[in-house]
XYZ file of C-alpha atoms in Angstrom:
191
model
C -0.116 -0.058 0.216
C 1.571 3.492 -1.122
C 0.952 6.595 0.542
C 0.493 9.483 -1.338
C 1.406 12.982 -0.197
C -0.796 15.738 -0.874
C 0.909 18.941 -2.447
C 0.371 21.907 -0.179
C 0.113 24.971 -1.801
C 2.738 27.615 -1.361
C 0.249 30.653 -1.892
C -1.304 31.718 1.507
C -4.641 33.504 1.548
C -5.009 37.157 2.273
C -6.643 38.618 5.542
C -9.341 40.719 5.294
C -7.100 43.955 5.955
C -4.664 42.839 3.538
C -7.300 42.066 0.514
C -9.062 45.625 1.502
C -5.798 47.368 0.763
C -4.496 45.650 -1.783
C -4.454 47.083 -5.383
C -6.786 45.335 -8.129
C -7.091 45.067 -11.692
C -9.552 47.543 -11.332
C -7.821 50.128 -9.663
C -7.221 53.631 -11.262
C -4.877 56.292 -10.178
C -6.717 59.239 -8.627
C -5.373 62.380 -9.638
C -4.882 65.020 -6.540
C -6.721 67.515 -8.416
C -9.674 64.803 -8.645
C -9.367 64.085 -5.056
C -9.112 67.857 -4.050
C -12.473 68.258 -6.124
C -14.025 65.264 -4.015
C -12.864 67.003 -0.770
C -13.992 70.482 -1.613
C -17.488 69.574 -2.987
C -18.290 67.573 0.100
C -16.963 70.426 2.219
C -19.441 73.116 0.594
C -22.540 70.665 0.938
C -21.584 69.585 4.532
C -21.646 73.184 5.314
C -24.555 74.441 3.213
C -26.461 71.615 5.094
C -25.495 72.525 8.394
C -25.798 76.498 7.956
C -29.582 75.818 6.437
C -30.346 73.317 9.094
C -29.338 75.795 11.783
C -31.263 78.557 10.365
C -34.283 76.721 10.254
C -33.891 75.136 13.845
C -33.542 79.049 14.922
C -36.296 80.401 13.121
C -39.258 77.971 12.277
C -41.021 76.194 15.185
C -41.135 72.361 15.051
C -44.155 71.151 12.588
C -44.906 74.594 11.083
C -44.935 75.587 7.604
C -43.787 79.152 6.026
C -44.915 79.383 2.131
C -41.997 80.376 -0.061
C -43.494 79.965 -3.491
C -47.350 79.691 -2.872
C -48.532 76.342 -1.451
C -46.252 74.786 -4.253
C -43.068 75.209 -1.766
C -42.613 75.737 1.862
C -40.026 75.661 4.509
C -41.060 73.596 7.289
C -39.160 72.403 10.678
C -39.359 68.428 10.463
C -37.839 66.161 12.528
C -37.042 62.995 10.958
C -36.156 60.063 12.839
C -36.033 57.715 9.790
C -34.273 57.395 6.408
C -34.882 59.880 3.051
C -38.618 59.965 2.707
C -39.596 58.759 6.365
C -38.695 55.243 5.684
C -37.502 53.019 8.873
C -38.606 55.734 11.311
C -36.939 55.436 14.846
C -34.091 53.676 13.679
C -31.156 55.898 14.490
C -28.590 53.550 15.002
C -29.346 51.394 12.018
C -29.339 54.478 9.841
C -26.449 55.730 11.531
C -24.175 52.608 10.842
C -25.376 52.331 7.025
C -24.486 55.891 6.695
C -20.830 55.363 7.744
C -20.896 51.912 5.570
C -21.901 54.231 3.072
C -19.140 57.003 3.330
C -16.500 53.930 3.582
C -18.051 52.386 0.382
C -17.845 55.781 -1.514
C -14.286 56.525 -0.406
C -13.245 52.599 -1.265
C -14.949 52.444 -4.630
C -13.926 56.039 -5.651
C -10.252 54.601 -6.579
C -11.822 51.585 -8.646
C -14.249 53.732 -10.938
C -12.727 53.716 -14.181
C -13.313 57.556 -14.450
C -11.044 60.640 -14.068
C -14.291 63.121 -14.700
C -14.642 66.045 -12.913
C -18.356 65.495 -13.011
C -17.993 61.970 -11.144
C -15.832 63.487 -8.575
C -17.913 66.341 -7.831
C -20.993 64.047 -7.944
C -18.977 61.703 -5.172
C -18.034 64.860 -3.091
C -21.816 65.741 -3.292
C -22.611 62.217 -1.672
C -19.951 62.379 0.843
C -21.010 65.840 1.973
C -24.413 64.780 2.477
C -23.853 61.410 4.052
C -21.697 63.415 6.811
C -24.313 65.835 7.154
C -27.152 63.400 7.930
C -25.064 61.594 10.008
C -23.980 64.159 12.110
C -27.423 64.858 12.907
C -28.207 61.305 13.614
C -25.658 60.946 15.778
C -26.105 64.064 17.705
C -29.625 64.842 17.837
C -31.264 61.570 17.075
C -32.953 62.630 13.906
C -32.357 64.776 10.770
C -33.882 68.053 10.409
C -35.588 68.201 7.177
C -37.043 71.860 5.651
C -37.915 71.734 2.258
C -41.663 70.846 1.354
C -42.869 70.602 -1.915
C -46.521 69.867 -3.084
C -49.852 71.109 -3.827
C -52.473 71.224 -1.142
C -52.734 67.939 0.633
C -50.600 66.002 -1.937
C -47.208 66.723 -0.177
C -43.722 65.124 -1.035
C -41.575 63.887 1.678
C -39.708 66.988 3.712
C -36.187 66.785 2.609
C -33.128 68.828 3.472
C -29.595 69.773 1.216
C -28.030 66.782 2.465
C -30.905 64.580 0.832
C -30.914 66.414 -2.601
C -27.275 65.960 -2.553
C -27.252 62.379 -2.134
C -30.063 61.727 -4.597
C -29.009 64.381 -7.269
C -25.394 62.847 -6.761
C -26.340 59.496 -7.135
C -28.365 60.165 -10.318
C -25.613 62.039 -11.951
C -22.826 59.865 -11.304
C -24.975 56.821 -12.631
C -25.932 58.807 -15.657
C -22.145 60.075 -16.285
C -20.452 56.329 -15.757
C -23.207 54.836 -17.940
C -22.210 57.621 -20.454
C -18.780 57.005 -20.355
C -18.953 53.431 -20.516
C -21.125 53.665 -23.348
C -18.813 55.985 -25.137
C -15.642 53.849 -24.203
C -17.312 50.688 -25.957
C -18.284 52.638 -29.193
C -14.941 53.960 -29.398
C -13.520 49.909 -29.104
C -16.153 48.987 -31.758
C -15.043 51.755 -34.507
């Protein structure tokens, strides 16, 4: 009876920290100018969000509205304990954790996006600034101050703020921009 030895592989598996920090085939160099643009836009959105929320908190009592453009657009003072559009009410801890995960995901995947576009960088900055703005509210107050109220009569959209609109617009624009860049790159390869 012969014994066969199982060959051992000299390759070791990477720990999750090594895997996280390891460059991949999808990594693209991020220029310092694009990184500065992301940071600058994030700071501007964060400051605009903080200033508008502070103004609303100081000048408008909770659950009251002031018309801006007739009944179509109003400034309200709402304290939202949920996510955007009032989803997941009273889930401050969960939403705070999800906000941190979203920020980390944006930072991590930024270097993996095959784009050196200023538009993509700016929209990622919008998302970061908005995520930080709402995260700070959740951690310090347990709720997010929402104040833009749009609708007609009793038909109203959920109140939102600068951070919410920056996140939503940022996601929409970056999706369209990346789709357009990918489409343009594939037609260039074909031609």
